[in-house]
mmCIF file of C-alpha atoms in Angstrom:
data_model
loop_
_atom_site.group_PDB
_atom_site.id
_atom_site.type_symbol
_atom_site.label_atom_id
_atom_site.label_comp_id
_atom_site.label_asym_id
_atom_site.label_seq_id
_atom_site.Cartn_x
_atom_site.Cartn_y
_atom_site.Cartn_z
ATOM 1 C CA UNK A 1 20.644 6.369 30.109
ATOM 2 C CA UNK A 2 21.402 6.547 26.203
ATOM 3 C CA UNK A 3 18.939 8.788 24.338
ATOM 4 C CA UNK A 4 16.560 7.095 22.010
ATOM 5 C CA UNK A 5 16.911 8.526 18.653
ATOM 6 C CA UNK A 6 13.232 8.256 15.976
ATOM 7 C CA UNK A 7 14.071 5.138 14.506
ATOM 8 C CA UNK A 8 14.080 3.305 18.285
ATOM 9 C CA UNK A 9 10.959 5.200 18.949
ATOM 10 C CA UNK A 10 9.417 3.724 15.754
ATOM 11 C CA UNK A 11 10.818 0.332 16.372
ATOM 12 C CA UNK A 12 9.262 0.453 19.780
ATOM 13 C CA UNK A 13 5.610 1.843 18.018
ATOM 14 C CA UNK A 14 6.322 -1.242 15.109
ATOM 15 C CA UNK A 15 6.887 -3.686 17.336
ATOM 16 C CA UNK A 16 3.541 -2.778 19.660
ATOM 17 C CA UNK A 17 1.427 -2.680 16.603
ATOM 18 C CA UNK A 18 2.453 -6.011 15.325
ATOM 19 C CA UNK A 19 2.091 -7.818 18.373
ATOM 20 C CA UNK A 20 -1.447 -6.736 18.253
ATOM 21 C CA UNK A 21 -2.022 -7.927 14.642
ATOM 22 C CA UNK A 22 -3.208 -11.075 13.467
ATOM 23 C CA UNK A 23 -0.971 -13.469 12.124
ATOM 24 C CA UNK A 24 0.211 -13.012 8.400
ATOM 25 C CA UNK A 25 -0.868 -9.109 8.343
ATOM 26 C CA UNK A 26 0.577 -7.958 4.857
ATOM 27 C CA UNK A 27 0.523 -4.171 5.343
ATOM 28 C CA UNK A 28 -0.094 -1.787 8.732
ATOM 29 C CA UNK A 29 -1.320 1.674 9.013
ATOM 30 C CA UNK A 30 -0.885 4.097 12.142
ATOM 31 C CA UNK A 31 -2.568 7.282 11.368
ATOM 32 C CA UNK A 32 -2.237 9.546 14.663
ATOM 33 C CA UNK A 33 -3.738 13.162 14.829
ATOM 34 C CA UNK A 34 -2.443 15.727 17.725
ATOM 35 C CA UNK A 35 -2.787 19.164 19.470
ATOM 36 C CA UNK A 36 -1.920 20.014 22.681
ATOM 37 C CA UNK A 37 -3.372 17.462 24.790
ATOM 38 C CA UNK A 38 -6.161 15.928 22.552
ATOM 39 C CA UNK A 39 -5.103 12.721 20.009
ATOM 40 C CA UNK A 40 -6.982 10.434 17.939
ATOM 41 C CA UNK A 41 -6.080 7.566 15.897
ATOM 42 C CA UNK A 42 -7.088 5.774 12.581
ATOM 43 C CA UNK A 43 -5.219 2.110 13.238
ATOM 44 C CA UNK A 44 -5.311 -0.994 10.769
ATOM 45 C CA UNK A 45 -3.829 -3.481 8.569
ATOM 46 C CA UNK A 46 -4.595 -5.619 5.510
ATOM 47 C CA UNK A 47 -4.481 -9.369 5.686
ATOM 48 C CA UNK A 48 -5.662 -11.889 3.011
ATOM 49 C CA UNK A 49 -8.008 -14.353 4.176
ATOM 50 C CA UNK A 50 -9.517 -17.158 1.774
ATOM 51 C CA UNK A 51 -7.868 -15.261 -1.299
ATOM 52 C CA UNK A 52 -10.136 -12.045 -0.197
ATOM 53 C CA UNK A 53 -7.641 -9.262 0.868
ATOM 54 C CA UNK A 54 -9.412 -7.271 3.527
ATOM 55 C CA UNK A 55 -8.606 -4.230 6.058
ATOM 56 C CA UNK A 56 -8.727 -4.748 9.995
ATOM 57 C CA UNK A 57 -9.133 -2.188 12.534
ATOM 58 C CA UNK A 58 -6.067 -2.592 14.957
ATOM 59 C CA UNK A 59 -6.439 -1.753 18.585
ATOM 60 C CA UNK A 60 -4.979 1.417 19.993
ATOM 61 C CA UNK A 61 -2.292 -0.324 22.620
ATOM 62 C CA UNK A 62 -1.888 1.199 25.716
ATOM 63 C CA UNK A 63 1.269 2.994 25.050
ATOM 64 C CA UNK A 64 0.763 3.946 21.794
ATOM 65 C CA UNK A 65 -0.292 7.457 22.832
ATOM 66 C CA UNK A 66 2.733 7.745 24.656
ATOM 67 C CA UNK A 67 5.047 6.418 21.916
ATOM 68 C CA UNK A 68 3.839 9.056 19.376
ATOM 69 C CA UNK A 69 4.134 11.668 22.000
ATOM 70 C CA UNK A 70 7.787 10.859 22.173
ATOM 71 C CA UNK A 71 8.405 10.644 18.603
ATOM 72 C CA UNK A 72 6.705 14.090 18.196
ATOM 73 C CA UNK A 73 8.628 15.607 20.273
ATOM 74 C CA UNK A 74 12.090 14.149 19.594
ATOM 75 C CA UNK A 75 11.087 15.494 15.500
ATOM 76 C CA UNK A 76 10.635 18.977 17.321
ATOM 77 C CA UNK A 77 13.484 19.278 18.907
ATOM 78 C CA UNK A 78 16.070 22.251 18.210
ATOM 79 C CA UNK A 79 13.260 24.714 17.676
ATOM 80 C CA UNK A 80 11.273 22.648 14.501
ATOM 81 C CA UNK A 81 7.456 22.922 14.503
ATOM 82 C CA UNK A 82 5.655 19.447 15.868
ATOM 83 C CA UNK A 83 3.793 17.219 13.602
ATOM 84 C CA UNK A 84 0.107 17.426 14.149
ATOM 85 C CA UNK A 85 -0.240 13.962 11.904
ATOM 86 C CA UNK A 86 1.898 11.390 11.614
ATOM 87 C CA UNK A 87 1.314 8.418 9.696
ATOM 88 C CA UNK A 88 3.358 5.480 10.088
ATOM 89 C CA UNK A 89 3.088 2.698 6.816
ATOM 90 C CA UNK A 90 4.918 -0.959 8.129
ATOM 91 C CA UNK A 91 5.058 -3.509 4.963
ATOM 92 C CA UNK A 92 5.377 -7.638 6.470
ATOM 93 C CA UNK A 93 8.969 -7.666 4.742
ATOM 94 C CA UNK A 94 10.263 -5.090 7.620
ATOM 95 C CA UNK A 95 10.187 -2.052 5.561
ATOM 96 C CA UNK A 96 8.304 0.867 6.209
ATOM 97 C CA UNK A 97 7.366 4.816 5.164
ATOM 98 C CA UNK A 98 6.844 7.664 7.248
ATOM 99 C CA UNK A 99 5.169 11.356 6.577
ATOM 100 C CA UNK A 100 4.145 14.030 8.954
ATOM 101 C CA UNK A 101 1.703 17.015 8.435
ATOM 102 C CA UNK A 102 1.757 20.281 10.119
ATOM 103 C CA UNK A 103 -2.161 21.974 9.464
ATOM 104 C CA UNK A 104 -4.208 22.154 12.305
ATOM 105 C CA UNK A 105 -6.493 19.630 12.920
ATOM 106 C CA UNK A 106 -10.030 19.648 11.893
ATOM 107 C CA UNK A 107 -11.373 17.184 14.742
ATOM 108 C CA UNK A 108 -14.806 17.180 13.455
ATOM 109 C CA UNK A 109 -13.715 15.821 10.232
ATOM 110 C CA UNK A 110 -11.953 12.491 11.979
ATOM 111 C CA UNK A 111 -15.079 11.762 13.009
ATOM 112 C CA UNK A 112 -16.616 10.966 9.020
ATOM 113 C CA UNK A 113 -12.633 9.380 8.075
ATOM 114 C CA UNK A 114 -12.405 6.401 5.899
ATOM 115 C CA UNK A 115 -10.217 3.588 6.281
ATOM 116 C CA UNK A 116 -5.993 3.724 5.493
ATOM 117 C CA UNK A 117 -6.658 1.418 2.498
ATOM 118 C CA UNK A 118 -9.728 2.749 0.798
ATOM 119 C CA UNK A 119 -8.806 0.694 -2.469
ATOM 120 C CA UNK A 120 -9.926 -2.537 -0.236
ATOM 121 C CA UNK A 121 -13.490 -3.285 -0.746
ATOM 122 C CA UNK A 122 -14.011 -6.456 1.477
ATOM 123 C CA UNK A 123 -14.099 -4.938 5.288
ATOM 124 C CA UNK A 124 -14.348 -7.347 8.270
#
């Protein structure tokens, strides 16, 4: 079997996500937090609906956990220190940003975290 390199894995992680979007989605966010065992995410995307743009939570597919595991991991390999936050940006016309962050993870301040897009006031 052919090793997957980190832009499969976040083909396979795009493609997921966007299946679980609604229709005519504009802009995705996949925030993922992880140490050792324990991961949390902060999923959604913006859609415009009756000329009101608004932000969406997006359900955590089954895999997803998984998916981020493996891209974490492939990033880390040769020796390089893992990514304890990844966030993965996917724009409707197929492009699409990535950034990682290496502090620990202050799991008591997830729980209080906005929203990816906190310049969108209309929520639904």
């Amino acid at each position: 079997m052919n090793k997957i390199d980190q832009f499969q894995i976040i083909q396979e992680i795009a493609n997921r996500a966007i299946s679980a979007a609604e229709p005519g989605w504009r802009e995705l966010m996949i925030t993922y937090y992880v140490e050792g065992e324990q991961s949390e995410f902060g999923n959604s995307y913006l859609i415009s609906q009756d000329g009101v743009t608004r932000e969406k939570a997006l359900p955590v597919f089954q895999d997803l956990d998984g998916w981020m595991r493996r891209l974490q991991e492939h990033l880390a390999e040769g020796g390089k220190q893992p990514f304890t936050m990844c966030k993965l940006n996917f724009l409707a016309n197929g492009k699409y940003e990535a950034s990682y962050g290496y502090d620990p993870v202050d799991w008591d301040d997830l729980i209080t975290a906005g929203w990816n897009f906190p310049s969108v006031t209309s929520l639904h």
